[in-house]
GROMACS .gro file of C-alpha atoms in nm:
model
  481
    1MET     CA    1 -35.242  -4.475  12.401
    2ALA     CA    2 -35.315  -4.845  12.435
    3ALA     CA    3 -35.511  -4.839  12.113
    4GLN     CA    4 -35.222  -4.683  11.925
    5MET     CA    5 -34.960  -4.940  12.028
    6PRO     CA    6 -35.096  -5.227  11.813
    7PHE     CA    7 -35.085  -5.004  11.509
    8ALA     CA    8 -34.718  -4.926  11.550
    9GLY     CA    9 -34.654  -5.297  11.578
   10LEU     CA   10 -34.869  -5.360  11.274
   11MET     CA   11 -34.663  -5.110  11.079
   12CYS     CA   12 -34.347  -5.305  11.164
   13VAL     CA   13 -34.513  -5.636  11.075
   14HIS     CA   14 -34.625  -5.491  10.746
   15GLY     CA   15 -34.274  -5.371  10.665
   16LEU     CA   16 -34.114  -5.701  10.767
   17ALA     CA   17 -34.366  -5.894  10.559
   18ARG     CA   18 -34.279  -5.682  10.258
   19ILE     CA   19 -33.907  -5.737  10.309
   20SER     CA   20 -33.959  -6.108  10.359
   21THR     CA   21 -34.161  -6.137  10.039
   22TYR     CA   22 -33.858  -6.046   9.831
   23SER     CA   23 -33.610  -6.260  10.026
   24PRO     CA   24 -33.428  -6.503   9.799
   25ARG     CA   25 -33.459  -6.787  10.046
   26LEU     CA   26 -33.835  -6.742  10.082
   27ILE     CA   27 -33.877  -6.731   9.705
   28ARG     CA   28 -33.726  -7.082   9.694
   29HIS     CA   29 -33.987  -7.209   9.936
   30ARG     CA   30 -34.341  -7.166   9.817
   31GLY     CA   31 -34.497  -7.265  10.147
   32THR     CA   32 -34.340  -6.978  10.335
   33LEU     CA   33 -34.452  -6.730  10.069
   34VAL     CA   34 -34.811  -6.850  10.095
   35LYS     CA   35 -34.789  -6.813  10.473
   36LEU     CA   36 -34.660  -6.456  10.451
   37ASN     CA   37 -34.930  -6.357  10.201
   38LYS     CA   38 -35.200  -6.492  10.428
   39SER     CA   39 -35.040  -6.313  10.723
   40ARG     CA   40 -35.057  -5.984  10.534
   41ARG     CA   41 -35.427  -6.033  10.469
   42GLU     CA   42 -35.486  -6.102  10.838
   43ILE     CA   43 -35.282  -5.795  10.932
   44ARG     CA   44 -35.498  -5.581  10.702
   45THR     CA   45 -35.817  -5.713  10.863
   46PHE     CA   46 -35.673  -5.668  11.213
   47SER     CA   47 -35.555  -5.313  11.148
   48THR     CA   48 -35.888  -5.210  10.995
   49GLY     CA   49 -36.073  -5.339  11.298
   50SER     CA   50 -35.837  -5.153  11.532
   51VAL     CA   51 -35.893  -4.827  11.347
   52LYS     CA   52 -36.267  -4.868  11.386
   53CYS     CA   53 -36.221  -4.934  11.759
   54ASN     CA   54 -36.007  -4.621  11.794
   55GLU     CA   55 -36.271  -4.407  11.623
   56LYS     CA   56 -36.540  -4.555  11.841
   57GLU     CA   57 -36.331  -4.468  12.152
   58LYS     CA   58 -36.330  -4.104  12.056
   59GLU     CA   59 -36.708  -4.098  12.017
   60ASP     CA   60 -36.790  -4.300  12.327
   61SER     CA   61 -36.540  -4.296  12.617
   62GLU     CA   62 -36.727  -4.578  12.795
   63SER     CA   63 -36.657  -4.840  12.524
   64SER     CA   64 -36.488  -5.160  12.637
   65PRO     CA   65 -36.105  -5.169  12.591
   66LEU     CA   66 -36.103  -5.548  12.536
   67SER     CA   67 -36.123  -5.506  12.159
   68THR     CA   68 -35.781  -5.336  12.156
   69ASN     CA   69 -35.597  -5.585  12.376
   70LEU     CA   70 -35.512  -5.822  12.090
   71THR     CA   71 -35.142  -5.794  12.009
   72ALA     CA   72 -34.947  -5.885  11.698
   73ARG     CA   73 -34.783  -6.177  11.884
   74GLN     CA   74 -35.126  -6.332  11.960
   75ALA     CA   75 -35.245  -6.281  11.601
   76LEU     CA   76 -34.938  -6.448  11.454
   77SER     CA   77 -34.904  -6.723  11.715
   78LYS     CA   78 -35.247  -6.862  11.622
   79ARG     CA   79 -35.117  -6.964  11.280
   80ARG     CA   80 -34.941  -7.296  11.239
   81ARG     CA   81 -34.713  -7.358  10.944
   82PRO     CA   82 -34.834  -7.660  10.742
   83LEU     CA   83 -34.589  -7.933  10.655
   84SER     CA   84 -34.445  -7.917  10.307
   85PRO     CA   85 -34.452  -8.224  10.076
   86LEU     CA   86 -34.074  -8.258  10.128
   87GLU     CA   87 -34.116  -8.278  10.504
   88ARG     CA   88 -34.398  -8.528  10.479
   89ILE     CA   89 -34.211  -8.766  10.251
   90SER     CA   90 -33.872  -8.731  10.423
   91SER     CA   91 -34.028  -8.802  10.762
   92LEU     CA   92 -34.140  -9.145  10.637
   93LEU     CA   93 -33.794  -9.244  10.509
   94PRO     CA   94 -33.482  -9.331  10.713
   95GLN     CA   95 -33.208  -9.071  10.718
   96ASP     CA   96 -32.963  -9.311  10.548
   97ALA     CA   97 -33.184  -9.316  10.237
   98LEU     CA   98 -33.192  -8.937  10.202
   99SER     CA   99 -32.952  -8.754   9.970
  100PRO     CA  100 -32.734  -8.466  10.094
  101GLU     CA  101 -32.948  -8.216   9.902
  102VAL     CA  102 -33.267  -8.337  10.067
  103MET     CA  103 -33.100  -8.329  10.410
  104GLN     CA  104 -32.992  -7.970  10.351
  105LEU     CA  105 -33.342  -7.863  10.249
  106ARG     CA  106 -33.485  -8.045  10.549
  107GLU     CA  107 -33.249  -7.859  10.785
  108GLN     CA  108 -33.348  -7.528  10.627
  109SER     CA  109 -33.717  -7.605  10.670
  110GLN     CA  110 -33.659  -7.696  11.033
  111GLN     CA  111 -33.489  -7.360  11.093
  112GLU     CA  112 -33.788  -7.163  10.961
  113PRO     CA  113 -33.998  -7.187  11.283
  114GLY     CA  114 -33.706  -7.027  11.472
  115GLU     CA  115 -33.697  -6.749  11.219
  116ASP     CA  116 -34.070  -6.696  11.260
  117ALA     CA  117 -34.028  -6.679  11.636
  118ASP     CA  118 -33.748  -6.424  11.596
  119MET     CA  119 -33.974  -6.222  11.374
  120GLN     CA  120 -34.255  -6.233  11.631
  121VAL     CA  121 -34.015  -6.126  11.907
  122SER     CA  122 -33.889  -5.836  11.699
  123VAL     CA  123 -34.245  -5.736  11.627
  124THR     CA  124 -34.325  -5.732  11.999
  125ASP     CA  125 -34.017  -5.524  12.073
  126CYS     CA  126 -34.114  -5.276  11.807
  127THR     CA  127 -34.460  -5.256  11.953
  128GLN     CA  128 -34.327  -5.182  12.303
  129GLU     CA  129 -34.069  -4.929  12.190
  130GLU     CA  130 -34.285  -4.747  11.934
  131GLY     CA  131 -34.610  -4.741  12.123
  132GLY     CA  132 -34.657  -4.375  12.050
  133GLY     CA  133 -34.636  -4.416  11.675
  134LYS     CA  134 -34.891  -4.265  11.436
  135GLU     CA  135 -35.173  -4.458  11.268
  136MET     CA  136 -35.189  -4.265  10.944
  137PRO     CA  137 -34.903  -4.440  10.754
  138VAL     CA  138 -35.066  -4.780  10.803
  139LYS     CA  139 -35.408  -4.650  10.710
  140GLU     CA  140 -35.277  -4.474  10.401
  141ASP     CA  141 -35.091  -4.786  10.293
  142LEU     CA  142 -35.405  -4.996  10.331
  143GLU     CA  143 -35.610  -4.749  10.130
  144THR     CA  144 -35.345  -4.750   9.858
  145HIS     CA  145 -35.356  -5.130   9.829
  146LEU     CA  146 -35.737  -5.134   9.818
  147THR     CA  147 -35.743  -4.865   9.551
  148CYS     CA  148 -35.487  -5.054   9.336
  149ASP     CA  149 -35.683  -5.380   9.370
  150ALA     CA  150 -36.008  -5.212   9.269
  151ALA     CA  151 -35.843  -5.042   8.972
  152ALA     CA  152 -35.692  -5.372   8.854
  153GLU     CA  153 -36.034  -5.538   8.860
  154SER     CA  154 -36.208  -5.258   8.665
  155VAL     CA  155 -35.958  -5.198   8.382
  156PRO     CA  156 -36.162  -5.133   8.063
  157LEU     CA  157 -36.072  -5.296   7.734
  158ALA     CA  158 -35.884  -5.061   7.502
  159THR     CA  159 -36.096  -4.951   7.205
  160LEU     CA  160 -36.047  -4.675   6.951
  161PRO     CA  161 -36.297  -4.393   6.893
  162GLY     CA  162 -36.588  -4.523   6.690
  163GLU     CA  163 -36.496  -4.886   6.762
  164SER     CA  164 -36.738  -5.110   6.951
  165LEU     CA  165 -36.695  -5.444   7.125
  166LEU     CA  166 -36.834  -5.766   6.982
  167ALA     CA  167 -37.204  -5.814   7.057
  168PHE     CA  168 -37.446  -6.101   7.019
  169GLY     CA  169 -37.603  -6.114   6.672
  170GLU     CA  170 -37.295  -5.996   6.482
  171LEU     CA  171 -37.143  -6.193   6.196
  172LEU     CA  172 -36.784  -6.297   6.269
  173VAL     CA  173 -36.510  -6.490   6.091
  174ALA     CA  174 -36.281  -6.740   6.262
  175GLU     CA  175 -35.947  -6.810   6.093
  176TYR     CA  176 -35.655  -7.042   6.159
  177ARG     CA  177 -35.353  -7.082   5.933
  178LYS     CA  178 -35.045  -7.294   5.993
  179ARG     CA  179 -34.840  -7.412   5.700
  180ARG     CA  180 -35.085  -7.601   5.479
  181ALA     CA  181 -35.361  -7.628   5.739
  182GLU     CA  182 -35.625  -7.363   5.688
  183PHE     CA  183 -35.955  -7.304   5.865
  184LYS     CA  184 -36.200  -7.025   5.788
  185LYS     CA  185 -36.560  -7.008   5.902
  186MET     CA  186 -36.827  -6.740   5.925
  187PHE     CA  187 -37.071  -6.763   6.216
  188GLN     CA  188 -37.324  -6.551   6.403
  189LEU     CA  189 -37.243  -6.472   6.765
  190GLN     CA  190 -37.518  -6.621   6.983
  191ALA     CA  191 -37.550  -6.668   7.358
  192GLY     CA  192 -37.508  -7.021   7.488
  193THR     CA  193 -37.352  -7.164   7.171
  194ARG     CA  194 -36.995  -7.249   7.080
  195LEU     CA  195 -36.758  -7.237   6.785
  196GLU     CA  196 -36.647  -7.587   6.687
  197SER     CA  197 -36.346  -7.680   6.480
  198SER     CA  198 -36.091  -7.958   6.443
  199TRP     CA  199 -35.861  -7.762   6.677
  200GLY     CA  200 -36.107  -7.734   6.966
  201ILE     CA  201 -36.404  -7.523   7.069
  202ILE     CA  202 -36.454  -7.163   7.182
  203LEU     CA  203 -36.764  -7.054   7.372
  204HIS     CA  204 -36.955  -6.766   7.216
  205ASP     CA  205 -37.005  -6.618   7.563
  206SER     CA  206 -36.627  -6.576   7.595
  207ILE     CA  207 -36.613  -6.395   7.258
  208ALA     CA  208 -36.887  -6.143   7.334
  209GLY     CA  209 -36.761  -5.823   7.488
  210GLN     CA  210 -36.412  -5.863   7.340
  211PRO     CA  211 -36.258  -5.630   7.080
  212ALA     CA  212 -36.254  -5.760   6.725
  213GLY     CA  213 -35.933  -5.870   6.557
  214GLN     CA  214 -35.766  -6.080   6.826
  215PHE     CA  215 -35.655  -6.437   6.889
  216LEU     CA  216 -35.861  -6.653   7.126
  217LYS     CA  217 -35.743  -6.998   7.232
  218THR     CA  218 -35.960  -7.306   7.199
  219GLY     CA  219 -35.997  -7.572   7.465
  220ARG     CA  220 -35.691  -7.742   7.317
  221GLY     CA  221 -35.480  -7.426   7.336
  222VAL     CA  222 -35.482  -7.347   6.961
  223PRO     CA  223 -35.508  -6.971   6.884
  224ILE     CA  224 -35.797  -6.883   6.651
  225PHE     CA  225 -35.818  -6.537   6.497
  226ILE     CA  226 -36.161  -6.377   6.549
  227ARG     CA  227 -36.269  -6.074   6.345
  228ARG     CA  228 -36.579  -5.914   6.203
  229ALA     CA  229 -36.703  -6.036   5.865
  230SER     CA  230 -36.656  -5.796   5.576
  231LEU     CA  231 -36.901  -5.770   5.289
  232GLU     CA  232 -36.667  -5.983   5.079
  233ASP     CA  233 -36.665  -6.253   5.348
  234TYR     CA  234 -37.041  -6.241   5.379
  235VAL     CA  235 -37.118  -6.292   5.009
  236LEU     CA  236 -36.870  -6.581   4.993
  237PHE     CA  237 -36.999  -6.763   5.304
  238MET     CA  238 -37.370  -6.676   5.307
  239LYS     CA  239 -37.637  -6.930   5.217
  240ARG     CA  240 -37.685  -6.948   4.843
  241GLY     CA  241 -37.946  -7.054   4.597
  242PRO     CA  242 -37.778  -7.002   4.260
  243ALA     CA  243 -37.414  -6.915   4.203
  244ILE     CA  244 -37.309  -6.567   4.307
  245ALA     CA  245 -37.122  -6.291   4.129
  246TYR     CA  246 -36.779  -6.321   4.291
  247PRO     CA  247 -36.632  -6.009   4.449
  248LYS     CA  248 -36.359  -5.980   4.186
  249ASP     CA  249 -36.620  -5.971   3.907
  250ALA     CA  250 -36.861  -5.750   4.101
  251ALA     CA  251 -36.588  -5.492   4.163
  252THR     CA  252 -36.502  -5.486   3.793
  253MET     CA  253 -36.867  -5.446   3.698
  254LEU     CA  254 -36.901  -5.152   3.936
  255MET     CA  255 -36.602  -4.987   3.770
  256MET     CA  256 -36.750  -5.056   3.426
  257MET     CA  257 -37.084  -4.895   3.519
  258ASP     CA  258 -36.911  -4.612   3.710
  259VAL     CA  259 -37.168  -4.635   3.989
  260THR     CA  260 -37.150  -4.349   4.239
  261GLU     CA  261 -37.353  -4.234   4.536
  262GLY     CA  262 -37.704  -4.124   4.441
  263ASP     CA  263 -37.731  -4.332   4.122
  264CYS     CA  264 -38.035  -4.536   4.027
  265VAL     CA  265 -37.937  -4.885   3.905
  266LEU     CA  266 -38.141  -5.169   3.758
  267GLU     CA  267 -38.037  -5.528   3.834
  268SER     CA  268 -38.190  -5.831   3.670
  269GLY     CA  269 -38.112  -6.169   3.821
  270SER     CA  270 -38.105  -6.116   4.199
  271GLY     CA  271 -37.978  -6.470   4.257
  272SER     CA  272 -37.853  -6.498   4.615
  273GLY     CA  273 -37.827  -6.121   4.661
  274ALA     CA  274 -37.451  -6.072   4.629
  275MET     CA  275 -37.459  -5.811   4.351
  276SER     CA  276 -37.755  -5.641   4.521
  277LEU     CA  277 -37.544  -5.583   4.833
  278PHE     CA  278 -37.250  -5.442   4.636
  279LEU     CA  279 -37.483  -5.208   4.444
  280SER     CA  280 -37.655  -5.104   4.768
  281ARG     CA  281 -37.326  -4.991   4.918
  282ALA     CA  282 -37.218  -4.816   4.597
  283VAL     CA  283 -37.530  -4.600   4.554
  284GLY     CA  284 -37.551  -4.513   4.924
  285SER     CA  285 -37.848  -4.373   5.112
  286LYS     CA  286 -37.928  -4.123   4.835
  287GLY     CA  287 -37.942  -4.386   4.559
  288ARG     CA  288 -38.177  -4.668   4.470
  289VAL     CA  289 -38.147  -5.022   4.332
  290LEU     CA  290 -38.428  -5.213   4.160
  291SER     CA  291 -38.354  -5.587   4.168
  292VAL     CA  292 -38.573  -5.819   3.961
  293GLU     CA  293 -38.576  -6.199   3.989
  294VAL     CA  294 -38.799  -6.437   3.796
  295ARG     CA  295 -38.769  -6.737   4.030
  296GLU     CA  296 -38.951  -6.717   4.361
  297ASP     CA  297 -38.702  -6.931   4.561
  298HIS     CA  298 -38.410  -6.717   4.444
  299HIS     CA  299 -38.608  -6.405   4.528
  300ARG     CA  300 -38.669  -6.523   4.885
  301ARG     CA  301 -38.304  -6.614   4.935
  302ALA     CA  302 -38.185  -6.274   4.810
  303VAL     CA  303 -38.424  -6.090   5.045
  304LEU     CA  304 -38.319  -6.301   5.347
  305ASN     CA  305 -37.947  -6.248   5.281
  306TYR     CA  306 -37.999  -5.875   5.240
  307LYS     CA  307 -38.192  -5.846   5.568
  308ARG     CA  308 -37.939  -6.056   5.756
  309TRP     CA  309 -37.651  -5.832   5.652
  310ARG     CA  310 -37.843  -5.517   5.744
  311THR     CA  311 -37.915  -5.657   6.093
  312SER     CA  312 -37.551  -5.746   6.153
  313TRP     CA  313 -37.439  -5.405   6.028
  314SER     CA  314 -37.668  -5.218   6.268
  315LEU     CA  315 -37.524  -5.414   6.562
  316ARG     CA  316 -37.171  -5.351   6.443
  317ARG     CA  317 -37.189  -4.979   6.366
  318GLY     CA  318 -37.487  -4.866   6.569
  319GLU     CA  319 -37.653  -4.727   6.256
  320GLU     CA  320 -37.882  -4.871   5.990
  321TRP     CA  321 -37.757  -5.000   5.657
  322PRO     CA  322 -37.939  -4.805   5.381
  323ASP     CA  323 -38.268  -4.971   5.288
  324ASN     CA  324 -38.225  -4.879   4.922
  325VAL     CA  325 -38.291  -5.207   4.739
  326GLN     CA  326 -38.636  -5.289   4.602
  327PHE     CA  327 -38.673  -5.662   4.529
  328GLU     CA  328 -38.933  -5.767   4.273
  329ASN     CA  329 -39.035  -6.120   4.175
  330THR     CA  330 -39.128  -6.089   3.811
  331ASP     CA  331 -39.008  -6.149   3.456
  332LEU     CA  332 -38.822  -5.845   3.333
  333SER     CA  333 -38.901  -5.912   2.966
  334THR     CA  334 -39.272  -5.855   3.038
  335ALA     CA  335 -39.236  -5.593   3.313
  336SER     CA  336 -39.281  -5.277   3.109
  337SER     CA  337 -39.526  -5.142   3.366
  338LEU     CA  338 -39.268  -5.183   3.643
  339LEU     CA  339 -39.014  -4.973   3.453
  340ALA     CA  340 -39.259  -4.708   3.337
  341HIS     CA  341 -39.152  -4.351   3.405
  342GLN     CA  342 -38.816  -4.460   3.544
  343GLY     CA  343 -38.465  -4.390   3.428
  344PHE     CA  344 -38.146  -4.570   3.530
  345ASN     CA  345 -37.785  -4.459   3.536
  346ALA     CA  346 -37.663  -4.818   3.486
  347VAL     CA  347 -37.793  -5.172   3.432
  348ALA     CA  348 -37.646  -5.500   3.558
  349LEU     CA  349 -37.768  -5.824   3.398
  350ASP     CA  350 -37.697  -6.175   3.524
  351LEU     CA  351 -37.922  -6.388   3.302
  352ILE     CA  352 -37.889  -6.695   3.086
  353SER     CA  353 -38.020  -6.508   2.779
  354PRO     CA  354 -37.977  -6.135   2.844
  355GLN     CA  355 -38.051  -6.046   2.480
  356LEU     CA  356 -38.418  -6.126   2.545
  357VAL     CA  357 -38.464  -5.841   2.797
  358LEU     CA  358 -38.256  -5.577   2.620
  359PRO     CA  359 -38.551  -5.438   2.416
  360THR     CA  360 -38.737  -5.373   2.746
  361VAL     CA  361 -38.441  -5.238   2.944
  362ILE     CA  362 -38.245  -5.020   2.702
  363PRO     CA  363 -38.518  -4.752   2.653
  364HIS     CA  364 -38.493  -4.676   3.030
  365LEU     CA  365 -38.112  -4.649   3.034
  366HIS     CA  366 -37.967  -4.300   3.029
  367HIS     CA  367 -37.776  -4.201   2.715
  368GLY     CA  368 -37.409  -4.279   2.771
  369GLY     CA  369 -37.496  -4.525   3.047
  370VAL     CA  370 -37.341  -4.871   3.066
  371CYS     CA  371 -37.510  -5.210   3.073
  372ALA     CA  372 -37.275  -5.469   3.231
  373VAL     CA  373 -37.358  -5.831   3.153
  374TYR     CA  374 -37.237  -6.129   3.357
  375LEU     CA  375 -37.210  -6.447   3.148
  376ALA     CA  376 -37.063  -6.782   3.249
  377ASN     CA  377 -36.999  -6.935   2.904
  378ILE     CA  378 -36.840  -6.798   2.589
  379THR     CA  379 -37.133  -6.936   2.386
  380GLN     CA  380 -37.358  -6.699   2.580
  381VAL     CA  381 -37.136  -6.411   2.474
  382ILE     CA  382 -37.173  -6.514   2.111
  383ASP     CA  383 -37.553  -6.531   2.143
  384LEU     CA  384 -37.557  -6.187   2.303
  385LEU     CA  385 -37.356  -6.030   2.020
  386GLU     CA  386 -37.573  -6.203   1.763
  387GLY     CA  387 -37.884  -6.067   1.934
  388LEU     CA  388 -37.741  -5.715   1.927
  389ARG     CA  389 -37.680  -5.750   1.554
  390CYS     CA  390 -38.032  -5.869   1.484
  391LEU     CA  391 -38.215  -5.625   1.718
  392ALA     CA  392 -38.026  -5.319   1.596
  393LEU     CA  393 -38.021  -5.166   1.945
  394PRO     CA  394 -37.824  -4.846   2.014
  395LEU     CA  395 -37.549  -5.028   2.202
  396LEU     CA  396 -37.175  -5.043   2.154
  397CYS     CA  397 -36.982  -5.347   2.274
  398GLU     CA  398 -36.674  -5.185   2.421
  399ARG     CA  399 -36.509  -5.474   2.608
  400ILE     CA  400 -36.534  -5.847   2.667
  401ILE     CA  401 -36.304  -5.943   2.949
  402GLU     CA  402 -36.227  -6.214   3.198
  403VAL     CA  403 -36.093  -6.131   3.544
  404PRO     CA  404 -35.839  -6.390   3.655
  405ILE     CA  405 -35.685  -6.378   4.001
  406ARG     CA  406 -35.377  -6.578   4.096
  407GLU     CA  407 -35.289  -6.612   4.460
  408TRP     CA  408 -34.926  -6.658   4.559
  409LEU     CA  409 -34.752  -6.813   4.855
  410VAL     CA  410 -34.461  -6.598   4.974
  411ALA     CA  411 -34.299  -6.703   5.301
  412PRO     CA  412 -33.953  -6.754   5.455
  413ALA     CA  413 -33.798  -7.087   5.358
  414ARG     CA  414 -33.772  -7.330   5.649
  415GLN     CA  415 -33.610  -7.666   5.694
  416LYS     CA  416 -33.797  -7.973   5.816
  417ASP     CA  417 -33.675  -7.916   6.171
  418GLY     CA  418 -33.829  -7.564   6.172
  419HIS     CA  419 -33.505  -7.366   6.135
  420TYR     CA  420 -33.472  -7.101   5.869
  421CYS     CA  421 -33.274  -7.178   5.559
  422THR     CA  422 -32.966  -6.966   5.495
  423ARG     CA  423 -32.850  -6.792   5.183
  424LYS     CA  424 -32.539  -6.951   5.039
  425VAL     CA  425 -32.307  -6.691   4.893
  426PRO     CA  426 -32.054  -6.825   4.640
  427ILE     CA  427 -31.689  -6.771   4.734
  428LEU     CA  428 -31.486  -6.636   4.440
  429HIS     CA  429 -31.135  -6.683   4.591
  430LYS     CA  430 -30.999  -6.959   4.808
  431ASP     CA  431 -30.807  -6.719   5.031
  432GLN     CA  432 -31.123  -6.553   5.164
  433GLU     CA  433 -31.118  -6.734   5.495
  434GLY     CA  434 -31.257  -6.434   5.680
  435GLU     CA  435 -31.575  -6.440   5.475
  436GLU     CA  436 -31.616  -6.814   5.535
  437GLN     CA  437 -31.582  -6.757   5.909
  438GLU     CA  438 -31.843  -6.482   5.893
  439MET     CA  439 -32.083  -6.709   5.706
  440SER     CA  440 -32.035  -6.986   5.960
  441ASP     CA  441 -32.110  -6.741   6.242
  442GLU     CA  442 -32.434  -6.640   6.072
  443THR     CA  443 -32.529  -7.006   6.031
  444GLU     CA  444 -32.470  -7.067   6.401
  445GLU     CA  445 -32.693  -6.772   6.491
  446LEU     CA  446 -32.972  -6.907   6.275
  447THR     CA  447 -32.954  -7.257   6.418
  448THR     CA  448 -32.943  -7.136   6.778
  449GLY     CA  449 -33.281  -6.963   6.743
  450ALA     CA  450 -33.160  -6.601   6.727
  451ARG     CA  451 -33.345  -6.355   6.503
  452PRO     CA  452 -33.177  -6.366   6.160
  453ALA     CA  453 -33.036  -6.050   6.006
  454PHE     CA  454 -33.217  -5.868   5.727
  455GLY     CA  455 -33.168  -6.033   5.389
  456SER     CA  456 -33.009  -6.348   5.529
  457ILE     CA  457 -33.308  -6.580   5.471
  458PRO     CA  458 -33.426  -6.698   5.128
  459TYR     CA  459 -33.796  -6.684   5.047
  460ILE     CA  460 -34.020  -6.925   4.860
  461ALA     CA  461 -34.265  -6.775   4.609
  462ARG     CA  462 -34.497  -6.989   4.400
  463PRO     CA  463 -34.861  -6.978   4.288
  464HIS     CA  464 -35.109  -7.104   4.544
  465PRO     CA  465 -35.217  -7.465   4.472
  466GLU     CA  466 -35.585  -7.375   4.520
  467GLN     CA  467 -35.671  -7.119   4.253
  468LEU     CA  468 -36.007  -6.966   4.166
  469SER     CA  469 -36.032  -7.052   3.799
  470HIS     CA  470 -36.274  -6.908   3.545
  471SER     CA  471 -36.594  -6.760   3.689
  472ALA     CA  472 -36.751  -6.549   3.415
  473PHE     CA  473 -36.709  -6.326   3.112
  474LEU     CA  474 -36.795  -5.959   3.155
  475VAL     CA  475 -36.941  -5.770   2.861
  476LYS     CA  476 -36.954  -5.391   2.862
  477LEU     CA  477 -37.230  -5.241   2.648
  478ARG     CA  478 -37.271  -4.864   2.622
  479LYS     CA  479 -37.583  -4.690   2.495
  480TYR     CA  480 -37.546  -4.421   2.237
  481VAL     CA  481 -37.785  -4.171   2.081
   0.00000   0.00000   0.00000
């Protein structure tokens, strides 16, 4: 019976502490809130120890009853309320120098010890009157709090089926855009390193284990968008030897050649490996790509870029990128033995003088297949057509195109102070005062920061000042019988 009395008092203390936490006066005073929170933690520890003592009493009747003699009054009376900064400063100044507001707050703080004493007295009364109370409500409440705390600490990050968290070794892209300021960088996630920019740094260790496609703040508080690098990002930001076939041209060449899964494609001019990667994805695991490069340094760079992308892909998807590209360092014009007994569904050439290799390549191209040629200058196109005329090869020049891309800026129009601009509707009649009043109300809503109504804001739309100009001419040659 003596062991049960502290628990009834603890139940009252716990309830009073909860009520006091939401008191408006205590919310205004941070010191009292801190004191109540600490008191609740002590009450939890005290109640847990009492429960253990009660269980031990049932097992061994000779156990000492001194462990259950501690009351709630003794536990709370040991705590002393620390002085607040207001009390410390006001105690050093004369009362004549204090303002009425400070005097009022000082009187309120002086009344708090009395309130604490009243609370202790009420707790003691509850303990004496409800000595026969049950222990289970307190125990259940404690278990509920512990379960909630443990669940809050072990909340998993939300991911979709088939989606994985960022891991070390992956290739990521960091982006930041604000008006005309633009930052975009591809990097490999490594332990112990950091992402540096003009807007601050982000530790790689804080990026690992996070879901892709989210904003992370730098040390200066600037949000940077972190996402996984796509194949287009990789070929644009990877280390290069020669110039690459840009994604816009590579996509057009793939459409010209009509490359599908399972095809066998010949590529001459590996360069930095950009077109090899696009062809590798197009033919899939059932297809094959033969990439030939005459320069050894370009050949090494293409192989390294291909392996780097395959490694990042395996970490990202948990499966291997198809190892379907065969790199060869040789001159295609004299590589008849390499092409012996092979047939190709399509051919992609990125050479200075492609007409020199056509007599070696065209016999191995399937009838009706397409040879797409990537040429930087129009004079190269003329030399190619002249070579076709002289060689009398079974090829038809179907198209000679250029693929321009124009980026546009489309955004809501803003004033210099950051407010949205408003549409100005012309008034046809002078007696339309109601419409003028309505327009003025809309203007007030816009200037006060409210969300503007649909169609009330004008937009700016102009070509982007940084345009990707001419990259290459694409020539489509088709073999006929």
